[in-house]
mmCIF file of C-alpha atoms and ligand atoms in Angstrom:
data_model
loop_
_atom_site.group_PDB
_atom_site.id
_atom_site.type_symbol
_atom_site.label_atom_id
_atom_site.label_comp_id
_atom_site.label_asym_id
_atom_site.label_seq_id
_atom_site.Cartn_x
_atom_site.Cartn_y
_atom_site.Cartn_z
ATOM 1 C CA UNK R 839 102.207 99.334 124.759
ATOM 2 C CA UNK R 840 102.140 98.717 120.601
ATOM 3 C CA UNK R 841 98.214 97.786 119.947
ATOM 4 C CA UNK R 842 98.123 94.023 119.601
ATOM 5 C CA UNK R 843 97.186 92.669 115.762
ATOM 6 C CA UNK R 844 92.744 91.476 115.674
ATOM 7 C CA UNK R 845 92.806 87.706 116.035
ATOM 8 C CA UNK R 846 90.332 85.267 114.491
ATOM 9 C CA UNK R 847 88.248 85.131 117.902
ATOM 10 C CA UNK R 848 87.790 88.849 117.852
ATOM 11 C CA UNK R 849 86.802 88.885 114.077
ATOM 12 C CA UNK R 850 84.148 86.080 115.043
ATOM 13 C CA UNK R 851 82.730 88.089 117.530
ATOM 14 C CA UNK R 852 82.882 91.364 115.824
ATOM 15 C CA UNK R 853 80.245 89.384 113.128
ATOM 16 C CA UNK R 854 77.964 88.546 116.383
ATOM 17 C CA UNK R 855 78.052 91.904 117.747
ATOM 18 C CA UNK R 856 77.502 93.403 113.854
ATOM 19 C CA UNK R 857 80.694 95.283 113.922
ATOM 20 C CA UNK R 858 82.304 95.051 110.085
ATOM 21 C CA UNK R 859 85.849 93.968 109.161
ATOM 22 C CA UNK R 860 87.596 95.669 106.792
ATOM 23 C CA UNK R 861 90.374 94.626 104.687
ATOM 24 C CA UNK R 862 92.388 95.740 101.885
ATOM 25 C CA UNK R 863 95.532 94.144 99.978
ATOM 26 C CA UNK R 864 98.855 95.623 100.322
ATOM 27 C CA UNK R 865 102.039 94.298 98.794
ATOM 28 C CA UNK R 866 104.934 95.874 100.162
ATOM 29 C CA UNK R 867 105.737 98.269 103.004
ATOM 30 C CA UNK R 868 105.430 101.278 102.105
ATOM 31 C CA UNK R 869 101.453 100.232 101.288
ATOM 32 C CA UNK R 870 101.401 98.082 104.399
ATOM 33 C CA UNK R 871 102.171 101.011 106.567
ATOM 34 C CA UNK R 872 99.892 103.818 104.975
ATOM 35 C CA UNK R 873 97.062 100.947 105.388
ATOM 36 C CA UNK R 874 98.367 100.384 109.269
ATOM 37 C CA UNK R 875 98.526 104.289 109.841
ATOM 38 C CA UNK R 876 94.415 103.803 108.106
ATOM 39 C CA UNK R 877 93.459 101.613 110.762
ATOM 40 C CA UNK R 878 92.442 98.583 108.600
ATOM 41 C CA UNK R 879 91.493 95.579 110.123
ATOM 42 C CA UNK R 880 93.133 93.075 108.055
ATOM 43 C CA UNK R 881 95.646 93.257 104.963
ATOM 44 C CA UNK R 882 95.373 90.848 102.528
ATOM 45 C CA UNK R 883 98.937 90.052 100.836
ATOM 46 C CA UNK R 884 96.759 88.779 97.731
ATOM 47 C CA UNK R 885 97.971 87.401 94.894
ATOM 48 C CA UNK R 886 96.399 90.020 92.655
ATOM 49 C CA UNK R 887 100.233 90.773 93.356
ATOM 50 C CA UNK R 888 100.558 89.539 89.669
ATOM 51 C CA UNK R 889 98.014 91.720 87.995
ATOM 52 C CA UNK R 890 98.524 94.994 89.584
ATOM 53 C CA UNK R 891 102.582 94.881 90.590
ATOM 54 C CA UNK R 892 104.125 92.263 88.724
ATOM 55 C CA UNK R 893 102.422 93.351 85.334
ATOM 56 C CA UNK R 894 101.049 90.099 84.531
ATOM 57 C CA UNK R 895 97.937 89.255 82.792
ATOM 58 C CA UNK R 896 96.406 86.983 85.837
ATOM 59 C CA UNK R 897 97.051 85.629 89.528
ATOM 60 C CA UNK R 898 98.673 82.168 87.707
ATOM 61 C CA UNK R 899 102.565 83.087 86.930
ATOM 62 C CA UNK R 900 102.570 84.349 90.889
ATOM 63 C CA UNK R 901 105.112 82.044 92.805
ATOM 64 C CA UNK R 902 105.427 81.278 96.586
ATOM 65 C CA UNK R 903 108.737 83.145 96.468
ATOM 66 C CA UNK R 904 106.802 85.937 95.062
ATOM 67 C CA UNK R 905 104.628 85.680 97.672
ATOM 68 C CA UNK R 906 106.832 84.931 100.602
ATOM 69 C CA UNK R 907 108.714 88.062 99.821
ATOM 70 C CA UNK R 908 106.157 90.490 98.857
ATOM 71 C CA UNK R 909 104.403 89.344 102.213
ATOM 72 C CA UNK R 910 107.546 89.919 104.376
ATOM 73 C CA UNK R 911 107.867 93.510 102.815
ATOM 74 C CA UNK R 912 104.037 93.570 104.265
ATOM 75 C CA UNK R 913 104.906 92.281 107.885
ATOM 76 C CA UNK R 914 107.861 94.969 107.863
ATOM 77 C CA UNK R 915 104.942 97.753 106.960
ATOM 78 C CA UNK R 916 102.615 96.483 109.530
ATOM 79 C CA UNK R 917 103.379 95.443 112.231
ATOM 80 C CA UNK R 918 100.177 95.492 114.285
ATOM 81 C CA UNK R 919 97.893 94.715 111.678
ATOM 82 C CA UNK R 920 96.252 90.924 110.949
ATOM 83 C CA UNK R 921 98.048 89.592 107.715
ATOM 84 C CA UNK R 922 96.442 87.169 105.270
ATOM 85 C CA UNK R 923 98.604 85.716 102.313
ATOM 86 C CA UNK R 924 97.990 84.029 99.647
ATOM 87 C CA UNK R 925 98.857 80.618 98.561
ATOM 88 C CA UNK R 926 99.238 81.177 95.000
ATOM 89 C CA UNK R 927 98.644 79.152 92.243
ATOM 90 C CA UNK R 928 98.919 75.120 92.341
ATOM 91 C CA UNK R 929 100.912 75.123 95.210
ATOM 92 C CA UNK R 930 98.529 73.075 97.350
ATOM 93 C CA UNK R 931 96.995 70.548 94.864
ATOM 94 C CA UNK R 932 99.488 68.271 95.156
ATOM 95 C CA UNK R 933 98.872 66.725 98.588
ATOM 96 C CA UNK R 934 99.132 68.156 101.934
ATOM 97 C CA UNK R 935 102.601 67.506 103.032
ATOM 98 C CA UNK R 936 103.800 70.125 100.006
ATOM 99 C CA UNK R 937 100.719 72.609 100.791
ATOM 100 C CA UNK R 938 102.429 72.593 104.554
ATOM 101 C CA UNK R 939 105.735 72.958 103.142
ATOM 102 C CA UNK R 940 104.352 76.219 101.411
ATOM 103 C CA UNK R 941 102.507 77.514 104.290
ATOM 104 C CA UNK R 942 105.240 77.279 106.718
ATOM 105 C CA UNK R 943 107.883 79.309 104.417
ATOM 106 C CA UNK R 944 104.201 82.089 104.382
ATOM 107 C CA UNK R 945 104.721 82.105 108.479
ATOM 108 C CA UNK R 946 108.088 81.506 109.068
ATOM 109 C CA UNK R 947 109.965 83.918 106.565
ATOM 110 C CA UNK R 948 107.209 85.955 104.892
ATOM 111 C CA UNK R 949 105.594 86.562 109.134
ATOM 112 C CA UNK R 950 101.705 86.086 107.661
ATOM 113 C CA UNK R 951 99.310 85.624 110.223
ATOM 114 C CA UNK R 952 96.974 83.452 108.252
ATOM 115 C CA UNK R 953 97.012 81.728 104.800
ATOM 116 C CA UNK R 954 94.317 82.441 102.233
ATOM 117 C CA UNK R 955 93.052 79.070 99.646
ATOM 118 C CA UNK R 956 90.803 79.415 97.160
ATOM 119 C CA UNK R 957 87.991 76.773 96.315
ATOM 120 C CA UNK R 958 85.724 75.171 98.199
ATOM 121 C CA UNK R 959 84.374 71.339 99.106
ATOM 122 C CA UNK R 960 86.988 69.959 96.894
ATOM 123 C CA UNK R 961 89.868 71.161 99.199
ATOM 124 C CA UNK R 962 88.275 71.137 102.664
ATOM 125 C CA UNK R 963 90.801 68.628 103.616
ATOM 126 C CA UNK R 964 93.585 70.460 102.936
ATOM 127 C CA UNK R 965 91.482 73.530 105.144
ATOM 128 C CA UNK R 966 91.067 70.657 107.796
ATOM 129 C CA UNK R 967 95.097 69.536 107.689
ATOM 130 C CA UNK R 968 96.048 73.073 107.665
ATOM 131 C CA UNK R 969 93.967 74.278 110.470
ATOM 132 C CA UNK R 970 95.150 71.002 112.398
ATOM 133 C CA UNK R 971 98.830 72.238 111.974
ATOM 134 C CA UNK R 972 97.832 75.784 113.755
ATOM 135 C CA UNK R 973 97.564 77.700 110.511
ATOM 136 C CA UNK R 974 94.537 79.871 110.173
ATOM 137 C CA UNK R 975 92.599 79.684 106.862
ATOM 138 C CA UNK R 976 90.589 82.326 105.107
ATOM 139 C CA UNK R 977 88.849 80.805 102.618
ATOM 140 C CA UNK R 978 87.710 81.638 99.035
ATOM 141 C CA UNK R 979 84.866 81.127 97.076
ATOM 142 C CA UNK R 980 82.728 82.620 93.962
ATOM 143 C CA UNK R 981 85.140 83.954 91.142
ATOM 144 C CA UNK R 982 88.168 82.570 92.371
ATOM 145 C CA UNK R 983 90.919 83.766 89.767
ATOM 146 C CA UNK R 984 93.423 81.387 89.847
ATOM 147 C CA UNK R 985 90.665 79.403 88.130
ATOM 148 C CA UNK R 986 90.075 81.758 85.667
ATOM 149 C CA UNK R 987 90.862 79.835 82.812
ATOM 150 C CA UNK R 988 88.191 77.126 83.842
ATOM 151 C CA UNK R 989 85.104 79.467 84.655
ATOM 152 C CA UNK R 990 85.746 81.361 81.822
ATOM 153 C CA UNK R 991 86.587 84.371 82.386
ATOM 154 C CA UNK R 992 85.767 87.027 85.375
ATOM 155 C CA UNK R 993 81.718 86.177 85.814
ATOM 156 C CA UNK R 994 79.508 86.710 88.660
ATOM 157 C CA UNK R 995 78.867 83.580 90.395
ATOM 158 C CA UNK R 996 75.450 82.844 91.884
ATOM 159 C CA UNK R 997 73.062 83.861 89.508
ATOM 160 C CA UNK R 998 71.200 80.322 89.048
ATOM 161 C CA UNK R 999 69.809 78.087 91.948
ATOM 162 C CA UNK R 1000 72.250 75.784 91.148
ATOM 163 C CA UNK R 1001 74.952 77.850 91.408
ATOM 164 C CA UNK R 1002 73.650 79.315 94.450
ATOM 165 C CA UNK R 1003 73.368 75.818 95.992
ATOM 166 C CA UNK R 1004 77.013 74.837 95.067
ATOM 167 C CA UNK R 1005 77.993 77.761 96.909
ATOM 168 C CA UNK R 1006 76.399 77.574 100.138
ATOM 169 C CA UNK R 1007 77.516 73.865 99.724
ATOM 170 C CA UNK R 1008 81.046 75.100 99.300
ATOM 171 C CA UNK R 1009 81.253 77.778 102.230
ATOM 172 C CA UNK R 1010 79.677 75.217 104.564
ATOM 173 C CA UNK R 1011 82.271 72.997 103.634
ATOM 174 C CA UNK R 1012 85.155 75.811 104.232
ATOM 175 C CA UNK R 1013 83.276 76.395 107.920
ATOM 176 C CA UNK R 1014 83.327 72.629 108.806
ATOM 177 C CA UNK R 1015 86.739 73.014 108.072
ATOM 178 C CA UNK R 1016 87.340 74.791 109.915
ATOM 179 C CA UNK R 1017 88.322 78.075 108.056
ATOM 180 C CA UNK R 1018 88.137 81.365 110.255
ATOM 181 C CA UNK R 1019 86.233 83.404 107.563
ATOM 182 C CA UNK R 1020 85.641 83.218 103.905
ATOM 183 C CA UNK R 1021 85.928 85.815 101.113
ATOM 184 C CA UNK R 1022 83.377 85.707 98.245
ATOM 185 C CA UNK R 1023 84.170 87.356 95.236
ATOM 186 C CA UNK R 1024 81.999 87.895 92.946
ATOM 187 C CA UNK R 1025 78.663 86.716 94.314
ATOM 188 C CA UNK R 1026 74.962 88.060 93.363
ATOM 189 C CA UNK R 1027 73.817 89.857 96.496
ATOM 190 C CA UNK R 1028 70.932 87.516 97.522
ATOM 191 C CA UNK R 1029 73.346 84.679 97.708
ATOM 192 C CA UNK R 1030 76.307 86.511 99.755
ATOM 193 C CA UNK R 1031 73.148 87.373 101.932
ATOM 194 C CA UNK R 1032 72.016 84.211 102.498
ATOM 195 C CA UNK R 1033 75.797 82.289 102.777
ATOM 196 C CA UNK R 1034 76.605 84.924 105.562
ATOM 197 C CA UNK R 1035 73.693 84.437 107.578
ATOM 198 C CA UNK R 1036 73.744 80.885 107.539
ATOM 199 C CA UNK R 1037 77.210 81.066 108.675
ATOM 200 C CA UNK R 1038 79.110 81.605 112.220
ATOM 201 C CA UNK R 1039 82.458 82.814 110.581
ATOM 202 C CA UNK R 1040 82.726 85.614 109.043
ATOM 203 C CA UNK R 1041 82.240 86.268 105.313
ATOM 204 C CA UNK R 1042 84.015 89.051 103.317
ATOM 205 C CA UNK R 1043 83.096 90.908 100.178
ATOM 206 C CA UNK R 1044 84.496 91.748 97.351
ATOM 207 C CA UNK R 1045 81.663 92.674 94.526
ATOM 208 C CA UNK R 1046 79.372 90.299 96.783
ATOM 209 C CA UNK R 1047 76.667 92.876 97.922
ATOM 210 C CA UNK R 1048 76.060 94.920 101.000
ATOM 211 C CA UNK R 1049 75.349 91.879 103.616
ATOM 212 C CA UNK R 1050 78.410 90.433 104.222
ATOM 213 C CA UNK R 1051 80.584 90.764 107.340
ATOM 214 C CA UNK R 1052 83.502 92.692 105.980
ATOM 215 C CA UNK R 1053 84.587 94.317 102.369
ATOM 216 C CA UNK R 1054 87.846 93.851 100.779
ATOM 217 C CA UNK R 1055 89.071 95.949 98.137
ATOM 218 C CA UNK R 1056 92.495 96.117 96.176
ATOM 219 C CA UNK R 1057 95.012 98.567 97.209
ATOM 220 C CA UNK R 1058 95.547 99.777 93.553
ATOM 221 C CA UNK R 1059 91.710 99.785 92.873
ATOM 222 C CA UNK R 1060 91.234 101.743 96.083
ATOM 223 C CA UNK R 1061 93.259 104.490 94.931
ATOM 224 C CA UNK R 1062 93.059 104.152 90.800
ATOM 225 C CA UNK R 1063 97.034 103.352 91.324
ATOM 226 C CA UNK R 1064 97.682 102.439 87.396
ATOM 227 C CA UNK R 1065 97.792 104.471 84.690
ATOM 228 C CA UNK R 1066 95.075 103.139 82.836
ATOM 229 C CA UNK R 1067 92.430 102.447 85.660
ATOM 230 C CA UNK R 1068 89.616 99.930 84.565
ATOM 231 C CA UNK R 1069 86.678 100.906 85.986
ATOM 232 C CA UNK R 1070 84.779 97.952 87.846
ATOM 233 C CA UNK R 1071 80.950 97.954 88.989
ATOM 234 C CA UNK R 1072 82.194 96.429 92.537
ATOM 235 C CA UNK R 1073 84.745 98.868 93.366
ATOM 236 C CA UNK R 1074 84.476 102.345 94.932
ATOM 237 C CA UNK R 1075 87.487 104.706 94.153
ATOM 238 C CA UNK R 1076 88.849 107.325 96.988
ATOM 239 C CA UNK R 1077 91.819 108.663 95.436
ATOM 240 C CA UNK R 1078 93.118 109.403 92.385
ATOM 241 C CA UNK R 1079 97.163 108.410 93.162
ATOM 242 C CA UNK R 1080 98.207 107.107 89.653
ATOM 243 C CA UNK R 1081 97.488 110.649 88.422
ATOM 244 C CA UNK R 1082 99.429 112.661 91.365
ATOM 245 C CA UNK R 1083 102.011 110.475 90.279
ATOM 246 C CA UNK R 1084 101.512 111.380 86.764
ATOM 247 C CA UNK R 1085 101.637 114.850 87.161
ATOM 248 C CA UNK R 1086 104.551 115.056 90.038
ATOM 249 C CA UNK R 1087 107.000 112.922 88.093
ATOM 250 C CA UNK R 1088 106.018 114.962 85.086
ATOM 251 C CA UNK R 1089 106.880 117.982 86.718
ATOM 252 C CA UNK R 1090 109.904 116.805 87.931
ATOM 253 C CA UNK R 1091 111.038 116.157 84.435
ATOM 254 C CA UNK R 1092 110.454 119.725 83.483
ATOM 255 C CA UNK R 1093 112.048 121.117 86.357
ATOM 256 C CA UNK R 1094 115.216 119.314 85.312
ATOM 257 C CA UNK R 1095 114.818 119.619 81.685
ATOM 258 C CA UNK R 1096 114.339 123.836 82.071
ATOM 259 C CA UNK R 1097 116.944 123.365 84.899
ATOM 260 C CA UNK R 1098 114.374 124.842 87.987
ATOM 261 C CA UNK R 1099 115.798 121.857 89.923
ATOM 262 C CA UNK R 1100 118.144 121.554 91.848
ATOM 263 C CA UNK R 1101 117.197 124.976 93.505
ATOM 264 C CA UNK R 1102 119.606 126.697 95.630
ATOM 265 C CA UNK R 1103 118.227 125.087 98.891
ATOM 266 C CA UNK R 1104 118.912 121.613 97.379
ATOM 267 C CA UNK R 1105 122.233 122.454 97.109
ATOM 268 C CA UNK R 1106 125.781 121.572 99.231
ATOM 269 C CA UNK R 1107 128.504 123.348 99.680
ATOM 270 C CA UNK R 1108 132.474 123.633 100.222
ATOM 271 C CA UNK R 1109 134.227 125.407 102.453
ATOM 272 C CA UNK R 1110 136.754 128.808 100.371
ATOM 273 C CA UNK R 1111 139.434 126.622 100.872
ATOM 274 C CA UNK R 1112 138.239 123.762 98.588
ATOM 275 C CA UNK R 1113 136.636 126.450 95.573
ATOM 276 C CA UNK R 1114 140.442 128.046 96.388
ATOM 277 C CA UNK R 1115 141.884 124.645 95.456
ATOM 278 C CA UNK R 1116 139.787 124.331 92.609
ATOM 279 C CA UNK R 1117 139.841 127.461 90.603
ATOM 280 C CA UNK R 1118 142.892 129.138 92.429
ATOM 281 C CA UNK R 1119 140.462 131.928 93.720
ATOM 282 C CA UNK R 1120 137.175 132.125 96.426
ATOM 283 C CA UNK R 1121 134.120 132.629 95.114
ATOM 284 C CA UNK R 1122 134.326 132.292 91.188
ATOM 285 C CA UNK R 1123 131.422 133.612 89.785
ATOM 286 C CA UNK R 1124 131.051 129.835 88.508
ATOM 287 C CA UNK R 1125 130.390 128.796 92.097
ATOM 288 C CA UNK R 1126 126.910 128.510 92.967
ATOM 289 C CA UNK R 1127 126.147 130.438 96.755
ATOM 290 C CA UNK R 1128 126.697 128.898 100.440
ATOM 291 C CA UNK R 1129 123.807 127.335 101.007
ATOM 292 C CA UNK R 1130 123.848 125.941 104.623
ATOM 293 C CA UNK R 1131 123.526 122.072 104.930
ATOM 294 C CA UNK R 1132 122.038 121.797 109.010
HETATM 295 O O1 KIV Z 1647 94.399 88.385 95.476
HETATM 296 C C1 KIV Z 1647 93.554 89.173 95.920
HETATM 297 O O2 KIV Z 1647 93.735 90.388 95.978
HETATM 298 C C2 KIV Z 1647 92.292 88.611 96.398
HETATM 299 C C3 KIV Z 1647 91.189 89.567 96.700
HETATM 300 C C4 KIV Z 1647 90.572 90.024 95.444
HETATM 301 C C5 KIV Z 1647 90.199 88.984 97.635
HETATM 302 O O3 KIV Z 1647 92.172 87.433 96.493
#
């Protein structure tokens, strides 16, 4: 029998029995399934879609039908695996009934598991009306890049009492919720530390310290897939893709520049009677060898 996707019961009680969750965005299938085949507990359709697929400059110009369709390429990878998508972008600041209306098309055509919101007190009724419908929120706190414009730019949040206060404020919020877990991106160590043990739900890191109940890093990050990698502080590299890719496509250009490839195994051929009807004689020195084509 195909192993059943983790559910947001088990993840609970993997944080009470210390066991950690690990997640990592994916965006279409052929990701999806190399992170199924990895045994990951839980891909993250994130919107971070826009900065490292799309080619845009931030999460903002990402649309739900961006979304819905990257995250039904996902589903098609991964079929066992617990999927997370984002809500990108001002599509649930305008009142519940549209959030829903967003959500729904997430499930229903784009076959997420669970919805991810960023923010915090200010939209745990939307958290609360979601949950109520059945939906399953991850939520998401710290740097939160869809707000981007309005922190400022990419800083670490938590490095004042204040700030450390509004956060705990905010993921107890998101818990009350009733959100199943809550990424925090971003977050000085201390504070990650002291959200996660405060909480019952699961928190999960990304640049927020060694404490929390699960890591989440970004597919391209993962495996310096770009071909001008950025280096970040929070993120651990364990692959060097973007420059196999380099170097294979590179070579393939060669090959068919010097004209190494095709090769004669690449090759099809005709039977006599068709090089016959073509140059009036079998086996023109023109004709490249049999190759067989089983
Ligand atoms: O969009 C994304 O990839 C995310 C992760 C950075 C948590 O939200």
């Amino acid at each position: 029998m195909a192993a059943q996707p983790l559910n947001i019961v088990k993840m609970k009680k993997m944080k009470q029995d210390g066991i950690p969750l690990s997640m990592i965005t994916a965006y279409d299938y052929p990701s999806a399934r190399l992170a199924e085949e990895a045994a990951v507990d839980i891909i993250l359709v994130g919107d971070s879609l826009g900065n490292v697929v799309l080619g845009y400059d931030s999460t903002i110009p990402v649309t739900l039908d961006d979304m819905v369709y990257h995250t039904r390429a996902v589903a098609r990878g991964a079929e066992h695996t617990f999927i997370v998508a984002d809500m990108p972008f001002m599509t649930y600041h305008s009142g519940i009934t549209e959030a829903l209306q967003g959500i729904r098309r997430l499930m229903q055509e784009g076959h997420a598991h669970a919805i991810k919101l960023e923010g915090g007190a200010e939209i745990a009724d939307t958290v609360r009306a979601t949950v109520q419908a059945g939906v399953p929120v991850l939520g998401h706190i710290g740097l939160t890049p869809q707000s981007v414009n309005q922190i400022g730019g990419y800083r670490i949040q938590g490095k004042d009492a204040a700030d450390a206060e509004r956060l705990m404020r905010d993921a107890k919020a998101l818990e009350e919720a009733g959100a199943f877990g809550i990424v925090l991106e971003l977050v000085t160590e201390e504070v990650a530390a002291a959200i996660t043990s405060e909480l019952k739900i699961p928190t999960i890191g990304i640049g927020a310290g060694r404490d929390c109940d699960g890591q989440v890093l970004v597919y391209h990050d993962v495996l310096k897939y770009t071909s001008d990698y950025m280096p970040k502080r929070f993120v651990k590299t364990y692959g060097d893709i973007g420059e196999q890719i380099k170097q294979s496509i590179g070579q393939y250009v060669n090959e068919v520049k010097n004209r190494s490839f095709p090769a004669k195994e690449h090759v099809f051929t005709a039977d006599d009677s068709v090089v016959q009807a073509l140059y009036g004689k079998v086996a023109s020195e023109k004709t490249p060898e049999k190759v067989s084509s089983k």
